[in-house]
Amino acid sequence: MANFIYNAYGRYLQEKFGTRVHKVSVHAGFTCPNRDGTVARGGCTYCNIVSFTPENARPRYSVSDQIEKGIAFLKLRFAAKKFLVYFQPYSNTYAPVEHLEVLFRDALRHPEVVGLSIGTRPDCMDDEKFAMLAELAQETDLTLEFGIESVYDETLRLINRGHDFACTRNAVRRAKAFGLHVTGHTILGFPNETREQMLASTEVINTLGLDILKIHNLHVVRHTELARQYERQPFQLFTFEEWRDFVIRYLERLSPEIIIERLYGDAPAELLLAPRWNLSRAEIVQGIEKEMQRRKTHQGRLVQHSPSYAPAVLPQT
Ligand code: SF4
């Protein structure tokens, strides 16, 4: 494909809906089994819910009010025409299936909402929930988003994730078996992983069957266990120049069929302890894209075989 550098989510949405589509984040009042003691207490070491909850998406407003406010804001700021409701903070399938169905169907009542994106943990799904979402997906655009974070069990243990990678693999496979569209969210830069191991993880990501991937560099956010660890003993985090080089090498190893929704992580400036790049979104994204063009490279350049569902062998952390 001429001029193909990576499979960008924005272009995918534009082609699918024929217009600008933006996500409206909502907080539906869920919690998370990794915080309430069901799996663990304290949550993942990097997690500060406030850091990924926009001001309009706070539980003091009803979900329908959050949708109204979010749409009004996005129309003004980006001239957006259609919207996907993004159930973002916490684990948005951590409730009985009957409650979830009512919640998700209510969100679809707004005439400018064309679909749902539902973020959750892989251990918060079962076949009843998959079947309900599969039925809903017949009626609207629906994406189920799993936090993968790392493919390495040792990392998942160190960040107190509360599940192993086999749990993620099984959840993604089950979702695909139900015909669902699946997004994965991965974090690169945990201090116990070498950059070679992070690059090698693409071999596993390519076999999962993901439709969409969010690639985040590790951020240290205030009021988290990771921030306490960092303040006790600072560890290396990606500078922008290092990330630009790394994420290009990561994309080169990633299947070109996977749609890329995020190329870096983000957190409100007042909560971000490190790294502080002091660059705008456009500067970061364009910086990566220009460097890919300069190198004459593209997503999937180093992928040898078509993605398959065969398990890949990984180096040990
Ligand atoms: S990152 Fe997600 S799974 Fe981990 S503690 Fe926070 S809400 Fe729970």
PDB file of N, CA and C and ligand atoms in Angstrom, residues 32-35 42-44 46-47 49 52 89-91 121 149 161, ligand 1:
ATOM      1  N   CYS A  32     -12.952  -2.545  40.898  1.00  0.00           N
ATOM      2  CA  CYS A  32     -12.052  -3.481  40.228  1.00  0.00           C
ATOM      3  C   CYS A  32     -11.683  -4.573  41.223  1.00  0.00           C
ATOM      4  N   PRO A  33     -11.699  -5.842  40.800  1.00  0.00           N
ATOM      5  CA  PRO A  33     -11.395  -6.935  41.736  1.00  0.00           C
ATOM      6  C   PRO A  33      -9.969  -6.905  42.263  1.00  0.00           C
ATOM      7  N   ASN A  34      -9.135  -6.094  41.610  1.00  0.00           N
ATOM      8  CA  ASN A  34      -7.754  -5.978  42.069  1.00  0.00           C
ATOM      9  C   ASN A  34      -7.612  -4.885  43.122  1.00  0.00           C
ATOM     10  N   ARG A  35      -8.729  -4.243  43.436  1.00  0.00           N
ATOM     11  CA  ARG A  35      -8.725  -3.186  44.453  1.00  0.00           C
ATOM     12  C   ARG A  35      -9.640  -3.518  45.624  1.00  0.00           C
ATOM     13  N   GLY A  42      -5.151  -2.810  46.710  1.00  0.00           N
ATOM     14  CA  GLY A  42      -4.116  -1.846  46.317  1.00  0.00           C
ATOM     15  C   GLY A  42      -4.032  -1.621  44.819  1.00  0.00           C
ATOM     16  N   GLY A  43      -4.485  -2.598  44.022  1.00  0.00           N
ATOM     17  CA  GLY A  43      -4.492  -2.417  42.575  1.00  0.00           C
ATOM     18  C   GLY A  43      -3.132  -2.598  41.936  1.00  0.00           C
ATOM     19  N   CYS A  44      -3.085  -2.395  40.628  1.00  0.00           N
ATOM     20  CA  CYS A  44      -1.830  -2.480  39.889  1.00  0.00           C
ATOM     21  C   CYS A  44      -0.922  -1.340  40.357  1.00  0.00           C
ATOM     22  N   TYR A  46       0.941   0.766  39.040  1.00  0.00           N
ATOM     23  CA  TYR A  46       1.002   2.017  38.263  1.00  0.00           C
ATOM     24  C   TYR A  46      -0.326   2.754  38.230  1.00  0.00           C
ATOM     25  N   CYS A  47      -1.357   2.195  38.843  1.00  0.00           N
ATOM     26  CA  CYS A  47      -2.729   2.664  38.605  1.00  0.00           C
ATOM     27  C   CYS A  47      -3.137   3.792  39.547  1.00  0.00           C
ATOM     28  N   ILE A  49      -6.546   5.894  39.222  1.00  0.00           N
ATOM     29  CA  ILE A  49      -7.745   6.012  38.390  1.00  0.00           C
ATOM     30  C   ILE A  49      -7.968   7.441  37.906  1.00  0.00           C
ATOM     31  N   PHE A  52      -6.657   8.622  34.446  1.00  0.00           N
ATOM     32  CA  PHE A  52      -7.292   8.346  33.152  1.00  0.00           C
ATOM     33  C   PHE A  52      -8.807   8.511  33.188  1.00  0.00           C
ATOM     34  N   PRO A  89     -12.801   3.962  33.153  1.00  0.00           N
ATOM     35  CA  PRO A  89     -12.106   3.668  34.416  1.00  0.00           C
ATOM     36  C   PRO A  89     -12.589   2.365  35.066  1.00  0.00           C
ATOM     37  N   TYR A  90     -11.698   1.717  35.747  1.00  0.00           N
ATOM     38  CA  TYR A  90     -11.956   0.457  36.455  1.00  0.00           C
ATOM     39  C   TYR A  90     -12.313  -0.665  35.473  1.00  0.00           C
ATOM     40  N   SER A  91     -13.025  -1.679  35.979  1.00  0.00           N
ATOM     41  CA  SER A  91     -13.315  -2.891  35.192  1.00  0.00           C
ATOM     42  C   SER A  91     -14.793  -2.886  34.842  1.00  0.00           C
ATOM     43  N   ARG A 121     -10.786  -6.026  32.641  1.00  0.00           N
ATOM     44  CA  ARG A 121      -9.707  -6.982  32.886  1.00  0.00           C
ATOM     45  C   ARG A 121     -10.099  -8.329  32.267  1.00  0.00           C
ATOM     46  N   GLU A 149      -1.072  -5.292  29.342  1.00  0.00           N
ATOM     47  CA  GLU A 149       0.054  -4.647  30.053  1.00  0.00           C
ATOM     48  C   GLU A 149       1.390  -5.328  29.744  1.00  0.00           C
ATOM     49  N   ARG A 161      -0.648  -7.370  39.177  1.00  0.00           N
ATOM     50  CA  ARG A 161      -1.750  -7.354  38.230  1.00  0.00           C
ATOM     51  C   ARG A 161      -2.888  -8.308  38.651  1.00  0.00           C
TER      52      ARG A 161
HETATM   53  S1  SF4 B   1      -5.212  -0.666  36.230  1.00  0.00           S
HETATM   54 FE1  SF4 B   1      -7.269  -1.490  35.987  1.00  0.00          FE
HETATM   55  S2  SF4 B   1      -7.080  -3.598  36.804  1.00  0.00           S
HETATM   56 FE2  SF4 B   1      -5.327  -2.446  37.611  1.00  0.00          FE
HETATM   57  S3  SF4 B   1      -6.024  -1.664  39.606  1.00  0.00           S
HETATM   58 FE3  SF4 B   1      -6.402  -0.061  38.067  1.00  0.00          FE
HETATM   59  S4  SF4 B   1      -8.543  -0.398  37.480  1.00  0.00           S
HETATM   60 FE4  SF4 B   1      -7.842  -2.287  38.475  1.00  0.00          FE
END
